[in-house]
Amino acid sequence: MLVHWGNLLGGCTNTIEAAWNPRLQCVELVVDGQPLGQLFKQDDSGVISPFARRFVHEAVENSLEVYRGDFARRDDLLQGGEIELLICSVCGDLMCGSIIADLDIGAELVTWSRPRWWYFKDDDELDDDEPEEDLGVERWVFSLGDYQSALAQIEGYLARPGWRLIPDERGRLRRAVERRLGVESKPNPLW
């Protein structure tokens, strides 16, 4: 298992910054020079940064506040200091599968630890003895200043035009299936 964490005794920490990915139309967090999707070898696996233009602006802002430690704004299925690092690229729903980690914000350091896959399991599927998938990283440790700077960079991207302000009533996946089948249904006013 690779251990990506700073030598705390020597004052060494991991680097973190935000960068725009024009192909995916999202702001990615870049750790030690690599986007998270690449670090987890998840470039085209159906997960994406929670800071993507395809998601409603308010949801993206909520994700940013969760990264700042406001856990009241995250999905109720997450517990403790859990945050979503990568989310479903189609709908952003935690139930589809996400890579999560534990967030700890200290006075001088910020730690992301135990990155792992999270996905919904029925009660019949729950197995406490099932090992978590090893993603090759134990933890990252960032200086608080670098971490806050990366979040400020995300906030700067969010201030630019082009973000969705209202939810997509029918969803991208449903529209794609309807186009493929050559049918078009009326939108449900409850969505």
PDB file of C-alpha atoms in Angstrom:
ATOM      1  CA  MET A   1       0.000   0.000   0.000  1.00  0.00           C
ATOM      2  CA  LEU A   2       1.304   3.418  -0.937  1.00  0.00           C
ATOM      3  CA  VAL A   3       1.324   5.859   1.914  1.00  0.00           C
ATOM      4  CA  HIS A   4       0.920   9.452   0.762  1.00  0.00           C
ATOM      5  CA  TRP A   5       1.331  11.425   3.923  1.00  0.00           C
ATOM      6  CA  GLY A   6       3.670  14.046   5.106  1.00  0.00           C
ATOM      7  CA  ASN A   7       6.403  13.374   7.643  1.00  0.00           C
ATOM      8  CA  LEU A   8       4.844  15.350  10.443  1.00  0.00           C
ATOM      9  CA  LEU A   9       8.030  15.413  12.495  1.00  0.00           C
ATOM     10  CA  GLY A  10       9.938  16.984   9.628  1.00  0.00           C
ATOM     11  CA  GLY A  11       7.151  19.395   8.727  1.00  0.00           C
ATOM     12  CA  CYS A  12       6.651  17.871   5.267  1.00  0.00           C
ATOM     13  CA  THR A  13       3.101  17.828   3.899  1.00  0.00           C
ATOM     14  CA  ASN A  14       1.401  16.932   0.659  1.00  0.00           C
ATOM     15  CA  THR A  15       0.572  19.659  -1.836  1.00  0.00           C
ATOM     16  CA  ILE A  16      -2.982  20.485  -2.885  1.00  0.00           C
ATOM     17  CA  GLU A  17      -4.384  22.876  -5.475  1.00  0.00           C
ATOM     18  CA  ALA A  18      -7.418  23.197  -7.724  1.00  0.00           C
ATOM     19  CA  ALA A  19      -7.280  23.084 -11.520  1.00  0.00           C
ATOM     20  CA  TRP A  20      -9.876  23.343 -14.272  1.00  0.00           C
ATOM     21  CA  ASN A  21     -10.285  20.214 -16.424  1.00  0.00           C
ATOM     22  CA  PRO A  22     -11.708  21.428 -19.755  1.00  0.00           C
ATOM     23  CA  ARG A  23     -12.450  17.896 -21.014  1.00  0.00           C
ATOM     24  CA  LEU A  24     -14.575  17.007 -17.972  1.00  0.00           C
ATOM     25  CA  GLN A  25     -15.796  20.594 -17.362  1.00  0.00           C
ATOM     26  CA  CYS A  26     -14.979  20.427 -13.668  1.00  0.00           C
ATOM     27  CA  VAL A  27     -12.607  21.752 -11.058  1.00  0.00           C
ATOM     28  CA  GLU A  28     -10.359  18.948  -9.889  1.00  0.00           C
ATOM     29  CA  LEU A  29      -8.338  18.832  -6.726  1.00  0.00           C
ATOM     30  CA  VAL A  30      -4.724  18.073  -7.576  1.00  0.00           C
ATOM     31  CA  VAL A  31      -2.665  16.358  -4.868  1.00  0.00           C
ATOM     32  CA  ASP A  32       1.100  16.205  -5.236  1.00  0.00           C
ATOM     33  CA  GLY A  33       0.755  17.227  -8.889  1.00  0.00           C
ATOM     34  CA  GLN A  34      -1.871  14.626  -9.884  1.00  0.00           C
ATOM     35  CA  PRO A  35      -5.670  14.966 -10.148  1.00  0.00           C
ATOM     36  CA  LEU A  36      -7.517  12.717  -7.688  1.00  0.00           C
ATOM     37  CA  GLY A  37      -9.050  10.620 -10.482  1.00  0.00           C
ATOM     38  CA  GLN A  38      -5.571   9.734 -11.724  1.00  0.00           C
ATOM     39  CA  LEU A  39      -4.256   9.025  -8.240  1.00  0.00           C
ATOM     40  CA  PHE A  40      -7.060   6.531  -7.676  1.00  0.00           C
ATOM     41  CA  LYS A  41      -6.787   5.240 -11.275  1.00  0.00           C
ATOM     42  CA  GLN A  42     -10.423   6.268 -11.782  1.00  0.00           C
ATOM     43  CA  ASP A  43     -10.090   8.574 -14.816  1.00  0.00           C
ATOM     44  CA  ASP A  44     -12.903   7.015 -16.842  1.00  0.00           C
ATOM     45  CA  SER A  45     -14.661   4.837 -14.271  1.00  0.00           C
ATOM     46  CA  GLY A  46     -17.857   6.832 -13.877  1.00  0.00           C
ATOM     47  CA  VAL A  47     -16.749   9.077 -11.020  1.00  0.00           C
ATOM     48  CA  ILE A  48     -15.864  12.752 -11.197  1.00  0.00           C
ATOM     49  CA  SER A  49     -15.014  15.678  -8.949  1.00  0.00           C
ATOM     50  CA  PRO A  50     -18.022  17.022  -7.020  1.00  0.00           C
ATOM     51  CA  PHE A  51     -17.094  20.428  -8.504  1.00  0.00           C
ATOM     52  CA  ALA A  52     -18.413  19.745 -12.029  1.00  0.00           C
ATOM     53  CA  ARG A  53     -20.489  22.102 -14.187  1.00  0.00           C
ATOM     54  CA  ARG A  54     -22.971  19.320 -14.907  1.00  0.00           C
ATOM     55  CA  PHE A  55     -24.250  19.589 -11.326  1.00  0.00           C
ATOM     56  CA  VAL A  56     -26.501  22.317  -9.961  1.00  0.00           C
ATOM     57  CA  HIS A  57     -24.513  25.290  -8.626  1.00  0.00           C
ATOM     58  CA  GLU A  58     -26.075  25.031  -5.151  1.00  0.00           C
ATOM     59  CA  ALA A  59     -25.014  21.371  -4.818  1.00  0.00           C
ATOM     60  CA  VAL A  60     -21.464  22.268  -5.850  1.00  0.00           C
ATOM     61  CA  GLU A  61     -21.410  25.101  -3.293  1.00  0.00           C
ATOM     62  CA  ASN A  62     -22.634  22.662  -0.629  1.00  0.00           C
ATOM     63  CA  SER A  63     -19.781  20.293  -1.488  1.00  0.00           C
ATOM     64  CA  LEU A  64     -17.324  23.151  -1.044  1.00  0.00           C
ATOM     65  CA  GLU A  65     -18.739  23.947   2.402  1.00  0.00           C
ATOM     66  CA  VAL A  66     -18.504  20.268   3.396  1.00  0.00           C
ATOM     67  CA  TYR A  67     -14.797  20.388   2.474  1.00  0.00           C
ATOM     68  CA  ARG A  68     -14.565  23.330   4.874  1.00  0.00           C
ATOM     69  CA  GLY A  69     -16.025  21.159   7.660  1.00  0.00           C
ATOM     70  CA  ASP A  70     -19.739  22.085   7.469  1.00  0.00           C
ATOM     71  CA  PHE A  71     -20.977  18.489   7.675  1.00  0.00           C
ATOM     72  CA  ALA A  72     -24.626  19.573   7.998  1.00  0.00           C
ATOM     73  CA  ARG A  73     -24.565  20.214   4.222  1.00  0.00           C
ATOM     74  CA  ARG A  74     -23.552  16.707   3.159  1.00  0.00           C
ATOM     75  CA  ASP A  75     -25.543  13.566   2.408  1.00  0.00           C
ATOM     76  CA  ASP A  76     -27.170  12.098   5.525  1.00  0.00           C
ATOM     77  CA  LEU A  77     -25.722   8.654   4.747  1.00  0.00           C
ATOM     78  CA  LEU A  78     -22.207   9.872   5.509  1.00  0.00           C
ATOM     79  CA  GLN A  79     -21.026   9.877   9.106  1.00  0.00           C
ATOM     80  CA  GLY A  80     -18.357  11.475  11.256  1.00  0.00           C
ATOM     81  CA  GLY A  81     -15.903  13.452   9.140  1.00  0.00           C
ATOM     82  CA  GLU A  82     -16.623  11.617   5.865  1.00  0.00           C
ATOM     83  CA  ILE A  83     -16.497  13.656   2.645  1.00  0.00           C
ATOM     84  CA  GLU A  84     -16.928  12.673  -1.010  1.00  0.00           C
ATOM     85  CA  LEU A  85     -13.720  13.021  -3.038  1.00  0.00           C
ATOM     86  CA  LEU A  86     -15.156  11.650  -6.304  1.00  0.00           C
ATOM     87  CA  ILE A  87     -18.852  11.162  -7.093  1.00  0.00           C
ATOM     88  CA  CYS A  88     -21.078   9.547  -9.742  1.00  0.00           C
ATOM     89  CA  SER A  89     -20.408  11.392 -12.984  1.00  0.00           C
ATOM     90  CA  VAL A  90     -23.993  11.037 -14.200  1.00  0.00           C
ATOM     91  CA  CYS A  91     -26.077  12.176 -11.241  1.00  0.00           C
ATOM     92  CA  GLY A  92     -23.716  12.968  -8.365  1.00  0.00           C
ATOM     93  CA  ASP A  93     -25.716  10.681  -6.061  1.00  0.00           C
ATOM     94  CA  LEU A  94     -23.838   8.995  -3.232  1.00  0.00           C
ATOM     95  CA  MET A  95     -25.989   5.868  -3.668  1.00  0.00           C
ATOM     96  CA  CYS A  96     -24.468   5.252  -7.134  1.00  0.00           C
ATOM     97  CA  GLY A  97     -20.984   4.981  -5.682  1.00  0.00           C
ATOM     98  CA  SER A  98     -18.416   7.495  -4.496  1.00  0.00           C
ATOM     99  CA  ILE A  99     -14.872   7.581  -3.247  1.00  0.00           C
ATOM    100  CA  ILE A 100     -14.963   9.023   0.242  1.00  0.00           C
ATOM    101  CA  ALA A 101     -12.368   9.867   2.896  1.00  0.00           C
ATOM    102  CA  ASP A 102     -12.333  11.067   6.489  1.00  0.00           C
ATOM    103  CA  LEU A 103     -11.644  14.795   6.855  1.00  0.00           C
ATOM    104  CA  ASP A 104      -9.902  16.223   9.904  1.00  0.00           C
ATOM    105  CA  ILE A 105      -9.265  19.968  10.028  1.00  0.00           C
ATOM    106  CA  GLY A 106      -6.781  20.915  12.716  1.00  0.00           C
ATOM    107  CA  ALA A 107      -5.216  24.207  13.770  1.00  0.00           C
ATOM    108  CA  GLU A 108      -2.351  23.875  11.259  1.00  0.00           C
ATOM    109  CA  LEU A 109      -2.959  20.677   9.276  1.00  0.00           C
ATOM    110  CA  VAL A 110      -5.777  19.095   7.293  1.00  0.00           C
ATOM    111  CA  THR A 111      -5.874  15.321   6.875  1.00  0.00           C
ATOM    112  CA  TRP A 112      -7.781  13.145   4.438  1.00  0.00           C
ATOM    113  CA  SER A 113      -7.538   9.556   5.641  1.00  0.00           C
ATOM    114  CA  ARG A 114      -8.870   6.114   4.714  1.00  0.00           C
ATOM    115  CA  PRO A 115      -9.981   6.892   1.151  1.00  0.00           C
ATOM    116  CA  ARG A 116     -12.377   4.152   0.102  1.00  0.00           C
ATOM    117  CA  TRP A 117     -15.312   3.276  -2.138  1.00  0.00           C
ATOM    118  CA  TRP A 118     -18.756   3.903  -0.695  1.00  0.00           C
ATOM    119  CA  TYR A 119     -21.816   2.479  -2.355  1.00  0.00           C
ATOM    120  CA  PHE A 120     -25.309   1.580  -1.229  1.00  0.00           C
ATOM    121  CA  LYS A 121     -25.933  -1.972  -0.103  1.00  0.00           C
ATOM    122  CA  ASP A 122     -29.295  -3.488   0.719  1.00  0.00           C
ATOM    123  CA  ASP A 123     -29.625  -4.885   4.238  1.00  0.00           C
ATOM    124  CA  ASP A 124     -29.253  -8.361   2.722  1.00  0.00           C
ATOM    125  CA  GLU A 125     -25.863  -7.386   1.294  1.00  0.00           C
ATOM    126  CA  LEU A 126     -24.359  -5.896   4.444  1.00  0.00           C
ATOM    127  CA  ASP A 127     -21.265  -7.770   5.555  1.00  0.00           C
ATOM    128  CA  ASP A 128     -19.102  -6.203   8.249  1.00  0.00           C
ATOM    129  CA  ASP A 129     -16.346  -8.730   7.510  1.00  0.00           C
ATOM    130  CA  GLU A 130     -16.038  -7.588   3.891  1.00  0.00           C
ATOM    131  CA  PRO A 131     -12.704  -5.758   3.450  1.00  0.00           C
ATOM    132  CA  GLU A 132     -12.725  -2.256   1.994  1.00  0.00           C
ATOM    133  CA  GLU A 133     -11.203  -1.946  -1.456  1.00  0.00           C
ATOM    134  CA  ASP A 134      -7.577  -0.828  -1.191  1.00  0.00           C
ATOM    135  CA  LEU A 135      -7.205   2.369  -3.216  1.00  0.00           C
ATOM    136  CA  GLY A 136      -3.458   2.509  -2.642  1.00  0.00           C
ATOM    137  CA  VAL A 137      -3.461   5.527  -0.326  1.00  0.00           C
ATOM    138  CA  GLU A 138      -3.569   5.642   3.464  1.00  0.00           C
ATOM    139  CA  ARG A 139      -3.818   9.405   3.963  1.00  0.00           C
ATOM    140  CA  TRP A 140      -2.772  12.827   2.832  1.00  0.00           C
ATOM    141  CA  VAL A 141      -1.742  15.662   5.123  1.00  0.00           C
ATOM    142  CA  PHE A 142      -1.957  19.268   3.893  1.00  0.00           C
ATOM    143  CA  SER A 143      -1.012  22.545   5.498  1.00  0.00           C
ATOM    144  CA  LEU A 144      -4.152  24.435   6.474  1.00  0.00           C
ATOM    145  CA  GLY A 145      -3.059  27.411   4.352  1.00  0.00           C
ATOM    146  CA  ASP A 146      -2.591  25.307   1.194  1.00  0.00           C
ATOM    147  CA  TYR A 147      -5.916  23.554   1.768  1.00  0.00           C
ATOM    148  CA  GLN A 148      -7.786  26.839   2.236  1.00  0.00           C
ATOM    149  CA  SER A 149      -6.062  28.252  -0.841  1.00  0.00           C
ATOM    150  CA  ALA A 150      -7.221  25.280  -2.950  1.00  0.00           C
ATOM    151  CA  LEU A 151     -10.799  25.769  -1.703  1.00  0.00           C
ATOM    152  CA  ALA A 152     -10.552  29.497  -2.531  1.00  0.00           C
ATOM    153  CA  GLN A 153      -9.446  28.507  -6.059  1.00  0.00           C
ATOM    154  CA  ILE A 154     -12.586  26.347  -6.366  1.00  0.00           C
ATOM    155  CA  GLU A 155     -14.683  29.265  -5.144  1.00  0.00           C
ATOM    156  CA  GLY A 156     -13.108  31.428  -7.846  1.00  0.00           C
ATOM    157  CA  TYR A 157     -14.104  28.943 -10.543  1.00  0.00           C
ATOM    158  CA  LEU A 158     -17.640  28.815  -9.098  1.00  0.00           C
ATOM    159  CA  ALA A 159     -17.926  32.592  -9.482  1.00  0.00           C
ATOM    160  CA  ARG A 160     -17.454  32.285 -13.255  1.00  0.00           C
ATOM    161  CA  PRO A 161     -20.493  32.041 -15.565  1.00  0.00           C
ATOM    162  CA  GLY A 162     -21.688  28.741 -16.978  1.00  0.00           C
ATOM    163  CA  TRP A 163     -22.833  26.817 -13.905  1.00  0.00           C
ATOM    164  CA  ARG A 164     -26.314  25.265 -13.846  1.00  0.00           C
ATOM    165  CA  LEU A 165     -28.614  27.173 -11.528  1.00  0.00           C
ATOM    166  CA  ILE A 166     -31.693  24.937 -11.683  1.00  0.00           C
ATOM    167  CA  PRO A 167     -32.003  21.145 -11.566  1.00  0.00           C
ATOM    168  CA  ASP A 168     -32.406  19.147 -14.747  1.00  0.00           C
ATOM    169  CA  GLU A 169     -36.003  17.927 -14.507  1.00  0.00           C
ATOM    170  CA  ARG A 170     -35.527  14.626 -16.327  1.00  0.00           C
ATOM    171  CA  GLY A 171     -31.857  13.859 -15.879  1.00  0.00           C
ATOM    172  CA  ARG A 172     -29.136  13.250 -18.445  1.00  0.00           C
ATOM    173  CA  LEU A 173     -29.302   9.465 -18.366  1.00  0.00           C
ATOM    174  CA  ARG A 174     -33.061   9.392 -18.938  1.00  0.00           C
ATOM    175  CA  ARG A 175     -32.779  11.867 -21.852  1.00  0.00           C
ATOM    176  CA  ALA A 176     -30.013   9.769 -23.446  1.00  0.00           C
ATOM    177  CA  VAL A 177     -32.108   6.591 -23.201  1.00  0.00           C
ATOM    178  CA  GLU A 178     -35.165   8.392 -24.610  1.00  0.00           C
ATOM    179  CA  ARG A 179     -33.123   9.712 -27.559  1.00  0.00           C
ATOM    180  CA  ARG A 180     -31.697   6.249 -28.227  1.00  0.00           C
ATOM    181  CA  LEU A 181     -35.175   4.683 -28.157  1.00  0.00           C
ATOM    182  CA  GLY A 182     -36.665   7.526 -30.176  1.00  0.00           C
ATOM    183  CA  VAL A 183     -39.253   8.373 -27.524  1.00  0.00           C
ATOM    184  CA  GLU A 184     -39.876  11.489 -25.514  1.00  0.00           C
ATOM    185  CA  SER A 185     -41.902  11.504 -22.321  1.00  0.00           C
ATOM    186  CA  LYS A 186     -43.397  14.495 -20.594  1.00  0.00           C
ATOM    187  CA  PRO A 187     -41.404  15.732 -17.606  1.00  0.00           C
ATOM    188  CA  ASN A 188     -42.794  14.820 -14.222  1.00  0.00           C
ATOM    189  CA  PRO A 189     -43.603  18.040 -12.311  1.00  0.00           C
ATOM    190  CA  LEU A 190     -42.459  16.357  -9.080  1.00  0.00           C
ATOM    191  CA  TRP A 191     -38.840  15.958 -10.281  1.00  0.00           C
TER     192      TRP A 191
END
